Protein backbone atom coordinates (compact mmCIF):
# COMPACT_ATOMS: atom_id res chain seq x y z
CA UNK A 1 0.00 0.00 0.00
CA UNK A 2 1.52 3.33 -0.98
CA UNK A 3 1.60 6.38 1.28
CA UNK A 4 -1.30 8.13 -0.49
CA UNK A 5 -3.65 5.18 -0.04
CA UNK A 6 -2.66 4.84 3.61
CA UNK A 7 -3.34 8.56 4.19
CA UNK A 8 -6.81 8.23 2.63
CA UNK A 9 -7.66 5.51 5.15
CA UNK A 10 -6.50 7.61 8.08
CA UNK A 11 -8.81 10.08 9.76
CA UNK A 12 -8.08 12.68 12.41
CA UNK A 13 -9.86 13.54 15.65
CA UNK A 14 -11.48 16.45 13.80
CA UNK A 15 -13.29 13.91 11.61
CA UNK A 16 -14.87 12.29 14.68
CA UNK A 17 -15.34 14.90 17.40
CA UNK A 18 -18.52 16.93 17.16
CA UNK A 19 -20.17 14.36 14.87
CA UNK A 20 -23.54 12.83 15.68
CA UNK A 21 -23.51 9.25 16.96
CA UNK A 22 -26.24 7.28 15.20
CA UNK A 23 -27.41 3.85 16.36
CA UNK A 24 -28.84 1.00 14.27
CA UNK A 25 -32.36 2.48 14.52
CA UNK A 26 -31.03 5.68 12.99
CA UNK A 27 -31.53 7.52 16.26
CA UNK A 28 -29.07 10.29 17.01
CA UNK A 29 -27.83 9.47 20.50
CA UNK A 30 -25.73 12.58 20.91
CA UNK A 31 -22.52 14.25 19.88
CA UNK A 32 -19.09 12.63 20.05
CA UNK A 33 -17.06 14.61 22.57
CA UNK A 34 -14.07 12.45 23.53
CA UNK A 35 -11.78 9.84 22.05
CA UNK A 36 -10.34 7.20 24.36
CA UNK A 37 -6.88 5.93 23.43
CA UNK A 38 -5.07 3.05 25.09
CA UNK A 39 -1.75 4.33 26.39
CA UNK A 40 0.11 1.10 25.79
CA UNK A 41 -1.24 -0.06 22.49
CA UNK A 42 -1.82 3.53 21.27
CA UNK A 43 -5.09 2.37 19.74
CA UNK A 44 -8.52 3.97 19.88
CA UNK A 45 -10.61 2.03 22.41
CA UNK A 46 -13.83 4.03 22.38
CA UNK A 47 -15.65 7.33 22.27
CA UNK A 48 -17.74 9.37 24.68
CA UNK A 49 -21.11 10.67 23.55
CA UNK A 50 -22.73 13.72 25.10
CA UNK A 51 -26.42 12.72 25.18
CA UNK A 52 -27.66 16.17 26.03
CA UNK A 53 -28.92 18.18 28.97
CA UNK A 54 -29.50 16.22 32.21
CA UNK A 55 -28.58 12.93 30.52
CA UNK A 56 -25.48 10.91 31.40
CA UNK A 57 -22.65 10.67 28.89
CA UNK A 58 -22.35 7.36 27.07
CA UNK A 59 -19.12 5.48 26.55
CA UNK A 60 -19.13 3.40 23.38
CA UNK A 61 -16.39 0.80 22.98
CA UNK A 62 -14.58 0.57 19.66
CA UNK A 63 -16.19 -2.84 18.98
CA UNK A 64 -19.62 -1.20 19.00
CA UNK A 65 -18.61 1.39 16.42
CA UNK A 66 -19.54 0.35 12.90
CA UNK A 67 -17.86 3.13 10.99
CA UNK A 68 -16.74 6.73 11.20
CA UNK A 69 -18.89 8.44 8.61
CA UNK A 70 -18.64 11.83 6.98
CA UNK A 71 -21.29 13.59 9.08
CA UNK A 72 -21.83 10.93 11.75
CA UNK A 73 -20.45 7.97 13.65
CA UNK A 74 -22.48 4.81 13.04
CA UNK A 75 -22.84 2.42 15.93
CA UNK A 76 -23.20 -1.30 15.39
CA UNK A 77 -25.54 -1.86 18.33
CA UNK A 78 -28.41 -0.19 20.13
CA UNK A 79 -27.53 0.89 23.68
CA UNK A 80 -30.45 -0.44 25.71
CA UNK A 81 -30.15 2.44 28.17
CA UNK A 82 -31.75 4.71 25.57
CA UNK A 83 -35.12 3.14 26.38
CA UNK A 84 -35.08 4.59 29.92
CA UNK A 85 -37.80 7.22 30.20
CA UNK A 86 -40.00 5.85 27.41
CA UNK A 87 -43.73 5.67 28.09
CA UNK A 88 -45.17 2.18 28.54
CA UNK A 89 -48.66 1.67 27.10
CA UNK A 90 -50.85 -1.41 27.33
CA UNK A 91 -52.37 -2.91 24.17
CA UNK A 92 -55.31 -0.49 24.47
CA UNK A 93 -53.08 2.56 24.71
CA UNK A 94 -53.47 3.11 28.44
CA UNK A 95 -50.39 4.61 30.08
CA UNK A 96 -48.94 2.06 32.51
CA UNK A 97 -45.82 3.97 33.48
CA UNK A 98 -42.36 4.92 32.34
CA UNK A 99 -39.28 2.77 31.84
CA UNK A 100 -37.08 3.16 34.93
CA UNK A 101 -34.46 0.57 34.14
CA UNK A 102 -33.66 -1.86 31.36
CA UNK A 103 -32.31 -5.33 32.09
CA UNK A 104 -30.40 -6.81 29.20
CA UNK A 105 -28.64 -9.98 28.18
CA UNK A 106 -25.91 -9.65 25.54
CA UNK A 107 -27.08 -6.12 24.80
CA UNK A 108 -30.62 -7.31 24.03
CA UNK A 109 -33.55 -6.23 26.16
CA UNK A 110 -34.55 -8.98 28.57
CA UNK A 111 -37.00 -7.04 30.71
CA UNK A 112 -37.92 -3.49 31.61
CA UNK A 113 -38.58 -2.06 35.04
CA UNK A 114 -41.46 0.31 35.70
CA UNK A 115 -42.99 1.43 38.99
CA UNK A 116 -45.43 -1.56 38.84
CA UNK A 117 -42.58 -4.05 38.56
CA UNK A 118 -40.75 -6.00 35.89
CA UNK A 119 -42.11 -6.59 32.41
CA UNK A 120 -40.55 -9.42 30.44
CA UNK A 121 -39.60 -8.96 26.78
CA UNK A 122 -42.18 -11.69 25.99
CA UNK A 123 -44.94 -9.30 27.11
CA UNK A 124 -43.67 -6.46 24.93
CA UNK A 125 -45.18 -6.07 21.47
CA UNK A 126 -43.11 -3.12 20.29
CA UNK A 127 -40.36 -0.81 21.46
CA UNK A 128 -40.33 2.35 19.42
CA UNK A 129 -41.38 5.85 20.34
CA UNK A 130 -43.14 4.18 23.29
CA UNK A 131 -43.16 0.66 24.67
CA UNK A 132 -46.38 -1.15 23.74
CA UNK A 133 -47.33 -4.26 25.64
CA UNK A 134 -49.05 -7.36 24.32
CA UNK A 135 -52.68 -7.97 25.16
CA UNK A 136 -51.79 -10.85 27.47
CA UNK A 137 -49.88 -8.56 29.87
CA UNK A 138 -53.15 -7.10 31.06
CA UNK A 139 -54.57 -10.60 31.72
CA UNK A 140 -51.56 -11.37 33.91
CA UNK A 141 -51.98 -8.13 35.83
CA UNK A 142 -55.64 -8.74 36.64
CA UNK A 143 -54.91 -12.16 38.19
CA UNK B 1 -72.01 2.44 25.41
CA UNK B 2 -73.01 3.59 28.90
CA UNK B 3 -76.24 5.28 30.04
CA UNK B 4 -78.45 2.82 28.16
CA UNK B 5 -80.49 2.12 31.29
CA UNK B 6 -82.15 5.48 30.88
CA UNK B 7 -83.40 4.87 27.34
CA UNK B 8 -85.89 2.52 25.71
CA UNK B 9 -84.27 -0.12 23.53
CA UNK B 10 -85.86 -1.55 20.41
CA UNK B 11 -83.82 -4.35 18.87
CA UNK B 12 -84.39 -7.84 17.49
CA UNK B 13 -80.76 -8.75 18.37
CA UNK B 14 -79.77 -10.94 21.28
CA UNK B 15 -76.49 -9.08 21.78
CA UNK B 16 -76.04 -6.75 24.73
CA UNK B 17 -76.56 -3.27 23.28
CA UNK B 18 -74.57 -1.68 26.10
CA UNK B 19 -71.46 -3.38 24.72
CA UNK B 20 -71.71 -1.50 21.41
CA UNK B 21 -69.35 1.43 20.85
CA UNK B 22 -70.62 4.95 20.39
CA UNK B 23 -69.34 6.83 17.35
CA UNK B 24 -69.17 9.94 19.53
CA UNK B 25 -66.78 8.05 21.79
CA UNK B 26 -64.24 7.83 18.96
CA UNK B 27 -64.03 11.59 18.43
CA UNK B 28 -60.88 13.18 19.87
CA UNK B 29 -59.39 9.79 20.73
CA UNK B 30 -55.62 9.73 20.21
CA UNK B 31 -54.33 7.70 17.27
CA UNK B 32 -51.16 5.77 18.07
CA UNK B 33 -49.00 4.07 15.42
CA UNK B 34 -47.51 0.58 15.81
CA UNK B 35 -44.26 2.00 17.18
CA UNK B 36 -46.13 4.13 19.72
CA UNK B 37 -46.06 7.50 18.00
CA UNK B 38 -49.11 9.69 18.55
CA UNK B 39 -50.22 10.64 15.03
CA UNK B 40 -53.07 12.92 15.96
CA UNK B 41 -56.66 12.57 17.07
CA UNK B 42 -59.88 11.31 15.54
CA UNK B 43 -61.78 14.06 13.74
CA UNK B 44 -64.48 11.96 12.11
CA UNK B 45 -65.68 8.38 11.81
CA UNK B 46 -66.77 6.90 8.50
CA UNK B 47 -69.23 4.04 8.51
CA UNK B 48 -71.72 2.16 6.37
CA UNK B 49 -74.79 0.19 7.41
CA UNK B 50 -72.40 -2.70 8.16
CA UNK B 51 -70.34 -0.80 10.69
CA UNK B 52 -67.31 1.44 11.10
CA UNK B 53 -65.08 1.49 8.03
CA UNK B 54 -62.40 3.88 9.18
CA UNK B 55 -61.51 7.14 10.81
CA UNK B 56 -60.35 10.53 9.68
CA UNK B 57 -57.52 11.67 11.85
CA UNK B 58 -55.77 14.95 11.97
CA UNK B 59 -52.86 16.81 13.47
CA UNK B 60 -52.54 20.56 12.92
CA UNK B 61 -53.36 21.08 9.23
CA UNK B 62 -52.80 17.53 7.99
CA UNK B 63 -55.61 15.02 7.71
CA UNK B 64 -55.53 11.31 6.95
CA UNK B 65 -57.88 8.36 6.63
CA UNK B 66 -57.09 5.07 8.34
CA UNK B 67 -59.11 2.00 7.48
CA UNK B 68 -60.48 -0.12 10.31
CA UNK B 69 -58.45 -3.04 8.91
CA UNK B 70 -55.42 -1.32 10.45
CA UNK B 71 -56.96 -1.02 13.94
CA UNK B 72 -55.44 -3.16 16.67
CA UNK B 73 -57.58 -1.83 19.47
CA UNK B 74 -60.07 1.00 19.85
CA UNK B 75 -60.86 0.75 23.55
CA UNK B 76 -58.63 3.44 25.01
CA UNK B 77 -56.71 5.01 22.18
CA UNK B 78 -56.91 3.97 18.54
CA UNK B 79 -53.96 1.59 18.39
CA UNK B 80 -52.83 0.86 14.84
CA UNK B 81 -51.14 -2.26 13.51
CA UNK B 82 -49.03 -0.19 11.11
CA UNK B 83 -46.63 2.72 11.04
CA UNK B 84 -48.20 4.78 8.23
CA UNK B 85 -45.61 5.77 5.61
CA UNK B 86 -46.40 9.45 6.07
CA UNK B 87 -44.55 9.23 9.39
CA UNK B 88 -41.33 9.11 7.35
CA UNK B 89 -41.73 12.81 6.57
CA UNK B 90 -39.34 14.88 8.66
CA UNK B 91 -36.87 12.07 9.36
CA UNK B 92 -33.15 12.58 8.79
CA UNK B 93 -31.59 10.55 5.98
CA UNK B 94 -27.99 9.28 6.19
CA UNK B 95 -26.21 7.48 3.36
CA UNK B 96 -24.08 4.37 3.94
CA UNK B 97 -21.03 6.60 4.45
CA UNK B 98 -22.69 8.50 7.30
CA UNK B 99 -23.32 11.58 5.17
CA UNK B 100 -26.45 13.51 6.17
CA UNK B 101 -28.43 13.94 2.97
CA UNK B 102 -31.24 15.96 4.52
CA UNK B 103 -34.78 15.40 5.68
CA UNK B 104 -37.66 13.55 4.07
CA UNK B 105 -40.05 16.14 2.67
CA UNK B 106 -42.38 13.81 0.81
CA UNK B 107 -43.21 10.15 0.28
CA UNK B 108 -44.11 8.84 -3.17
CA UNK B 109 -46.71 6.19 -2.51
CA UNK B 110 -47.40 3.10 -4.61
CA UNK B 111 -51.09 2.77 -3.89
CA UNK B 112 -53.54 3.42 -1.09
CA UNK B 113 -51.93 0.57 0.85
CA UNK B 114 -49.27 1.34 3.45
CA UNK B 115 -46.30 1.05 1.09
CA UNK B 116 -44.25 3.50 -0.90
CA UNK B 117 -42.10 3.75 -4.00
CA UNK B 118 -39.58 6.38 -2.96
CA UNK B 119 -38.87 9.29 -0.66
CA UNK B 120 -37.97 12.85 -1.55
CA UNK B 121 -35.09 14.23 0.48
CA UNK B 122 -33.97 17.83 0.76
CA UNK B 123 -30.93 19.19 2.59
CA UNK B 124 -31.77 22.87 2.51
CA UNK B 125 -34.95 24.82 1.92
CA UNK B 126 -33.77 26.12 -1.45
CA UNK B 127 -31.99 22.95 -2.61
CA UNK B 128 -33.47 20.56 -5.15
CA UNK B 129 -35.03 17.44 -3.72
CA UNK B 130 -33.45 14.04 -4.36
CA UNK B 131 -35.67 11.03 -5.02
CA UNK B 132 -34.44 7.91 -3.24
CA UNK B 133 -36.08 4.58 -4.10
CA UNK B 134 -37.30 2.30 -1.32
CA UNK B 135 -34.78 -0.39 -2.37
CA UNK B 136 -31.93 1.88 -1.21
CA UNK B 137 -33.32 2.17 2.33
CA UNK B 138 -31.61 -0.08 4.86
CA UNK B 139 -33.28 1.13 8.07
CA UNK B 140 -36.27 3.39 8.55
CA UNK B 141 -37.00 3.60 12.24
CA UNK B 142 -36.11 6.77 14.18
CA UNK B 143 -34.26 8.07 11.12
CA UNK B 144 -33.38 6.60 7.75
CA UNK B 145 -30.09 4.92 6.86
CA UNK B 146 -29.41 4.02 3.23
CA UNK B 147 -27.44 1.10 1.85
CA UNK B 148 -25.85 3.28 -0.84
CA UNK B 149 -23.30 6.08 -0.86
CA UNK B 150 -24.44 9.39 -2.34
CA UNK B 151 -21.77 11.86 -3.53
mmCIF file with all atom_site columns, N, CA and C in Angstrom, chain B residues 22-27 29 31 41-58 64-72 74 78 80:
data_model
loop_
_atom_site.group_PDB
_atom_site.id
_atom_site.type_symbol
_atom_site.label_atom_id
_atom_site.label_alt_id
_atom_site.label_comp_id
_atom_site.label_asym_id
_atom_site.label_entity_id
_atom_site.label_seq_id
_atom_site.pdbx_PDB_ins_code
_atom_site.Cartn_x
_atom_site.Cartn_y
_atom_site.Cartn_z
_atom_site.occupancy
_atom_site.B_iso_or_equiv
_atom_site.pdbx_formal_charge
_atom_site.auth_seq_id
_atom_site.auth_comp_id
_atom_site.auth_asym_id
_atom_site.auth_atom_id
_atom_site.pdbx_PDB_model_num
ATOM 1   N N  . UNK B 1 22 ? -69.982 3.738  20.907 1.00 0.00 ? 22 UNK B N  1
ATOM 2   C CA . UNK B 1 22 ? -70.617 4.949  20.392 1.00 0.00 ? 22 UNK B CA 1
ATOM 3   C C  . UNK B 1 22 ? -69.653 5.648  19.432 1.00 0.00 ? 22 UNK B C  1
ATOM 4   N N  . UNK B 1 23 ? -70.175 6.102  18.314 1.00 0.00 ? 23 UNK B N  1
ATOM 5   C CA . UNK B 1 23 ? -69.337 6.825  17.348 1.00 0.00 ? 23 UNK B CA 1
ATOM 6   C C  . UNK B 1 23 ? -68.792 8.098  18.010 1.00 0.00 ? 23 UNK B C  1
ATOM 7   N N  . UNK B 1 24 ? -69.604 8.722  18.833 1.00 0.00 ? 24 UNK B N  1
ATOM 8   C CA . UNK B 1 24 ? -69.169 9.943  19.528 1.00 0.00 ? 24 UNK B CA 1
ATOM 9   C C  . UNK B 1 24 ? -67.949 9.662  20.422 1.00 0.00 ? 24 UNK B C  1
ATOM 10  N N  . UNK B 1 25 ? -67.897 8.425  20.924 1.00 0.00 ? 25 UNK B N  1
ATOM 11  C CA . UNK B 1 25 ? -66.784 8.048  21.790 1.00 0.00 ? 25 UNK B CA 1
ATOM 12  C C  . UNK B 1 25 ? -65.436 8.008  21.070 1.00 0.00 ? 25 UNK B C  1
ATOM 13  N N  . UNK B 1 26 ? -65.490 7.873  19.743 1.00 0.00 ? 26 UNK B N  1
ATOM 14  C CA . UNK B 1 26 ? -64.244 7.833  18.961 1.00 0.00 ? 26 UNK B CA 1
ATOM 15  C C  . UNK B 1 26 ? -63.633 9.234  18.807 1.00 0.00 ? 26 UNK B C  1
ATOM 16  N N  . UNK B 1 27 ? -64.496 10.230 18.724 1.00 0.00 ? 27 UNK B N  1
ATOM 17  C CA . UNK B 1 27 ? -64.032 11.595 18.433 1.00 0.00 ? 27 UNK B CA 1
ATOM 18  C C  . UNK B 1 27 ? -63.054 12.070 19.518 1.00 0.00 ? 27 UNK B C  1
ATOM 19  N N  . UNK B 1 29 ? -60.271 10.836 20.196 1.00 0.00 ? 29 UNK B N  1
ATOM 20  C CA . UNK B 1 29 ? -59.387 9.787  20.726 1.00 0.00 ? 29 UNK B CA 1
ATOM 21  C C  . UNK B 1 29 ? -58.028 9.922  20.049 1.00 0.00 ? 29 UNK B C  1
ATOM 22  N N  . UNK B 1 31 ? -54.672 8.775  18.209 1.00 0.00 ? 31 UNK B N  1
ATOM 23  C CA . UNK B 1 31 ? -54.328 7.701  17.271 1.00 0.00 ? 31 UNK B CA 1
ATOM 24  C C  . UNK B 1 31 ? -52.841 7.396  17.451 1.00 0.00 ? 31 UNK B C  1
ATOM 25  N N  . UNK B 1 41 ? -55.433 13.034 16.414 1.00 0.00 ? 41 UNK B N  1
ATOM 26  C CA . UNK B 1 41 ? -56.657 12.565 17.068 1.00 0.00 ? 41 UNK B CA 1
ATOM 27  C C  . UNK B 1 41 ? -57.774 12.382 16.049 1.00 0.00 ? 41 UNK B C  1
ATOM 28  N N  . UNK B 1 42 ? -58.769 11.617 16.455 1.00 0.00 ? 42 UNK B N  1
ATOM 29  C CA . UNK B 1 42 ? -59.879 11.313 15.544 1.00 0.00 ? 42 UNK B CA 1
ATOM 30  C C  . UNK B 1 42 ? -60.736 12.557 15.342 1.00 0.00 ? 42 UNK B C  1
ATOM 31  N N  . UNK B 1 43 ? -60.933 12.908 14.071 1.00 0.00 ? 43 UNK B N  1
ATOM 32  C CA . UNK B 1 43 ? -61.776 14.061 13.736 1.00 0.00 ? 43 UNK B CA 1
ATOM 33  C C  . UNK B 1 43 ? -63.163 13.606 13.290 1.00 0.00 ? 43 UNK B C  1
ATOM 34  N N  . UNK B 1 44 ? -63.196 12.445 12.632 1.00 0.00 ? 44 UNK B N  1
ATOM 35  C CA . UNK B 1 44 ? -64.482 11.964 12.115 1.00 0.00 ? 44 UNK B CA 1
ATOM 36  C C  . UNK B 1 44 ? -64.434 10.435 11.984 1.00 0.00 ? 44 UNK B C  1
ATOM 37  N N  . UNK B 1 45 ? -65.593 9.835  11.954 1.00 0.00 ? 45 UNK B N  1
ATOM 38  C CA . UNK B 1 45 ? -65.685 8.378  11.806 1.00 0.00 ? 45 UNK B CA 1
ATOM 39  C C  . UNK B 1 45 ? -66.542 8.092  10.582 1.00 0.00 ? 45 UNK B C  1
ATOM 40  N N  . UNK B 1 46 ? -66.010 7.233  9.694  1.00 0.00 ? 46 UNK B N  1
ATOM 41  C CA . UNK B 1 46 ? -66.772 6.897  8.499  1.00 0.00 ? 46 UNK B CA 1
ATOM 42  C C  . UNK B 1 46 ? -67.347 5.488  8.659  1.00 0.00 ? 46 UNK B C  1
ATOM 43  N N  . UNK B 1 47 ? -68.611 5.358  8.346  1.00 0.00 ? 47 UNK B N  1
ATOM 44  C CA . UNK B 1 47 ? -69.226 4.041  8.508  1.00 0.00 ? 47 UNK B CA 1
ATOM 45  C C  . UNK B 1 47 ? -70.295 3.808  7.450  1.00 0.00 ? 47 UNK B C  1
ATOM 46  N N  . UNK B 1 48 ? -70.614 2.546  7.258  1.00 0.00 ? 48 UNK B N  1
ATOM 47  C CA . UNK B 1 48 ? -71.717 2.163  6.372  1.00 0.00 ? 48 UNK B CA 1
ATOM 48  C C  . UNK B 1 48 ? -72.730 1.438  7.265  1.00 0.00 ? 48 UNK B C  1
ATOM 49  N N  . UNK B 1 49 ? -73.765 0.902  6.631  1.00 0.00 ? 49 UNK B N  1
ATOM 50  C CA . UNK B 1 49 ? -74.788 0.186  7.407  1.00 0.00 ? 49 UNK B CA 1
ATOM 51  C C  . UNK B 1 49 ? -74.183 -1.035 8.107  1.00 0.00 ? 49 UNK B C  1
ATOM 52  N N  . UNK B 1 50 ? -73.028 -1.496 7.590  1.00 0.00 ? 50 UNK B N  1
ATOM 53  C CA . UNK B 1 50 ? -72.405 -2.701 8.165  1.00 0.00 ? 50 UNK B CA 1
ATOM 54  C C  . UNK B 1 50 ? -71.442 -2.397 9.312  1.00 0.00 ? 50 UNK B C  1
ATOM 55  N N  . UNK B 1 51 ? -71.216 -1.146 9.564  1.00 0.00 ? 51 UNK B N  1
ATOM 56  C CA . UNK B 1 51 ? -70.337 -0.800 10.687 1.00 0.00 ? 51 UNK B CA 1
ATOM 57  C C  . UNK B 1 51 ? -69.275 0.223  10.336 1.00 0.00 ? 51 UNK B C  1
ATOM 58  N N  . UNK B 1 52 ? -68.362 0.432  11.286 1.00 0.00 ? 52 UNK B N  1
ATOM 59  C CA . UNK B 1 52 ? -67.308 1.438  11.104 1.00 0.00 ? 52 UNK B CA 1
ATOM 60  C C  . UNK B 1 52 ? -66.311 0.957  10.055 1.00 0.00 ? 52 UNK B C  1
ATOM 61  N N  . UNK B 1 53 ? -66.025 1.833  9.103  1.00 0.00 ? 53 UNK B N  1
ATOM 62  C CA . UNK B 1 53 ? -65.084 1.490  8.025  1.00 0.00 ? 53 UNK B CA 1
ATOM 63  C C  . UNK B 1 53 ? -63.714 2.111  8.261  1.00 0.00 ? 53 UNK B C  1
ATOM 64  N N  . UNK B 1 54 ? -63.687 3.216  8.940  1.00 0.00 ? 54 UNK B N  1
ATOM 65  C CA . UNK B 1 54 ? -62.402 3.881  9.177  1.00 0.00 ? 54 UNK B CA 1
ATOM 66  C C  . UNK B 1 54 ? -62.589 5.198  9.887  1.00 0.00 ? 54 UNK B C  1
ATOM 67  N N  . UNK B 1 55 ? -61.453 5.844  10.116 1.00 0.00 ? 55 UNK B N  1
ATOM 68  C CA . UNK B 1 55 ? -61.509 7.136  10.809 1.00 0.00 ? 55 UNK B CA 1
ATOM 69  C C  . UNK B 1 55 ? -60.744 8.188  10.014 1.00 0.00 ? 55 UNK B C  1
ATOM 70  N N  . UNK B 1 56 ? -61.133 9.414  10.213 1.00 0.00 ? 56 UNK B N  1
ATOM 71  C CA . UNK B 1 56 ? -60.352 10.525 9.679  1.00 0.00 ? 56 UNK B CA 1
ATOM 72  C C  . UNK B 1 56 ? -59.633 11.133 10.867 1.00 0.00 ? 56 UNK B C  1
ATOM 73  N N  . UNK B 1 57 ? -58.318 11.112 10.763 1.00 0.00 ? 57 UNK B N  1
ATOM 74  C CA . UNK B 1 57 ? -57.518 11.669 11.846 1.00 0.00 ? 57 UNK B CA 1
ATOM 75  C C  . UNK B 1 57 ? -56.890 12.968 11.397 1.00 0.00 ? 57 UNK B C  1
ATOM 76  N N  . UNK B 1 58 ? -56.411 13.696 12.338 1.00 0.00 ? 58 UNK B N  1
ATOM 77  C CA . UNK B 1 58 ? -55.770 14.953 11.975 1.00 0.00 ? 58 UNK B CA 1
ATOM 78  C C  . UNK B 1 58 ? -54.815 15.425 13.034 1.00 0.00 ? 58 UNK B C  1
ATOM 79  N N  . UNK B 1 64 ? -55.779 12.614 7.562  1.00 0.00 ? 64 UNK B N  1
ATOM 80  C CA . UNK B 1 64 ? -55.531 11.313 6.947  1.00 0.00 ? 64 UNK B CA 1
ATOM 81  C C  . UNK B 1 64 ? -56.692 10.377 7.276  1.00 0.00 ? 64 UNK B C  1
ATOM 82  N N  . UNK B 1 65 ? -56.834 9.365  6.407  1.00 0.00 ? 65 UNK B N  1
ATOM 83  C CA . UNK B 1 65 ? -57.876 8.356  6.634  1.00 0.00 ? 65 UNK B CA 1
ATOM 84  C C  . UNK B 1 65 ? -57.196 7.033  6.951  1.00 0.00 ? 65 UNK B C  1
ATOM 85  N N  . UNK B 1 66 ? -57.627 6.384  7.989  1.00 0.00 ? 66 UNK B N  1
ATOM 86  C CA . UNK B 1 66 ? -57.090 5.066  8.341  1.00 0.00 ? 66 UNK B CA 1
ATOM 87  C C  . UNK B 1 66 ? -58.239 4.068  8.343  1.00 0.00 ? 66 UNK B C  1
ATOM 88  N N  . UNK B 1 67 ? -58.079 3.009  7.567  1.00 0.00 ? 67 UNK B N  1
ATOM 89  C CA . UNK B 1 67 ? -59.114 1.998  7.477  1.00 0.00 ? 67 UNK B CA 1
ATOM 90  C C  . UNK B 1 67 ? -59.162 1.160  8.766  1.00 0.00 ? 67 UNK B C  1
ATOM 91  N N  . UNK B 1 68 ? -60.327 0.674  9.076  1.00 0.00 ? 68 UNK B N  1
ATOM 92  C CA . UNK B 1 68 ? -60.484 -0.119 10.308 1.00 0.00 ? 68 UNK B CA 1
ATOM 93  C C  . UNK B 1 68 ? -59.685 -1.429 10.250 1.00 0.00 ? 68 UNK B C  1
ATOM 94  N N  . UNK B 1 69 ? -59.271 -1.830 9.040  1.00 0.00 ? 69 UNK B N  1
ATOM 95  C CA . UNK B 1 69 ? -58.445 -3.039 8.907  1.00 0.00 ? 69 UNK B CA 1
ATOM 96  C C  . UNK B 1 69 ? -57.104 -2.849 9.604  1.00 0.00 ? 69 UNK B C  1
ATOM 97  N N  . UNK B 1 70 ? -56.702 -1.606 9.804  1.00 0.00 ? 70 UNK B N  1
ATOM 98  C CA . UNK B 1 70 ? -55.421 -1.323 10.449 1.00 0.00 ? 70 UNK B CA 1
ATOM 99  C C  . UNK B 1 70 ? -55.578 -1.024 11.947 1.00 0.00 ? 70 UNK B C  1
ATOM 100 N N  . UNK B 1 71 ? -56.775 -1.252 12.493 1.00 0.00 ? 71 UNK B N  1
ATOM 101 C CA . UNK B 1 71 ? -56.965 -1.021 13.936 1.00 0.00 ? 71 UNK B CA 1
ATOM 102 C C  . UNK B 1 71 ? -56.532 -2.271 14.715 1.00 0.00 ? 71 UNK B C  1
ATOM 103 N N  . UNK B 1 72 ? -55.785 -2.067 15.766 1.00 0.00 ? 72 UNK B N  1
ATOM 104 C CA . UNK B 1 72 ? -55.436 -3.162 16.667 1.00 0.00 ? 72 UNK B CA 1
ATOM 105 C C  . UNK B 1 72 ? -56.400 -3.178 17.842 1.00 0.00 ? 72 UNK B C  1
ATOM 106 N N  . UNK B 1 74 ? -59.430 -0.311 19.864 1.00 0.00 ? 74 UNK B N  1
ATOM 107 C CA . UNK B 1 74 ? -60.074 1.005  19.855 1.00 0.00 ? 74 UNK B CA 1
ATOM 108 C C  . UNK B 1 74 ? -60.635 1.350  21.234 1.00 0.00 ? 74 UNK B C  1
ATOM 109 N N  . UNK B 1 78 ? -56.834 4.766  19.762 1.00 0.00 ? 78 UNK B N  1
ATOM 110 C CA . UNK B 1 78 ? -56.911 3.972  18.536 1.00 0.00 ? 78 UNK B CA 1
ATOM 111 C C  . UNK B 1 78 ? -55.496 3.454  18.282 1.00 0.00 ? 78 UNK B C  1
ATOM 112 N N  . UNK B 1 80 ? -52.929 1.368  16.211 1.00 0.00 ? 80 UNK B N  1
ATOM 113 C CA . UNK B 1 80 ? -52.826 0.857  14.845 1.00 0.00 ? 80 UNK B CA 1
ATOM 114 C C  . UNK B 1 80 ? -51.860 -0.322 14.768 1.00 0.00 ? 80 UNK B C  1
#
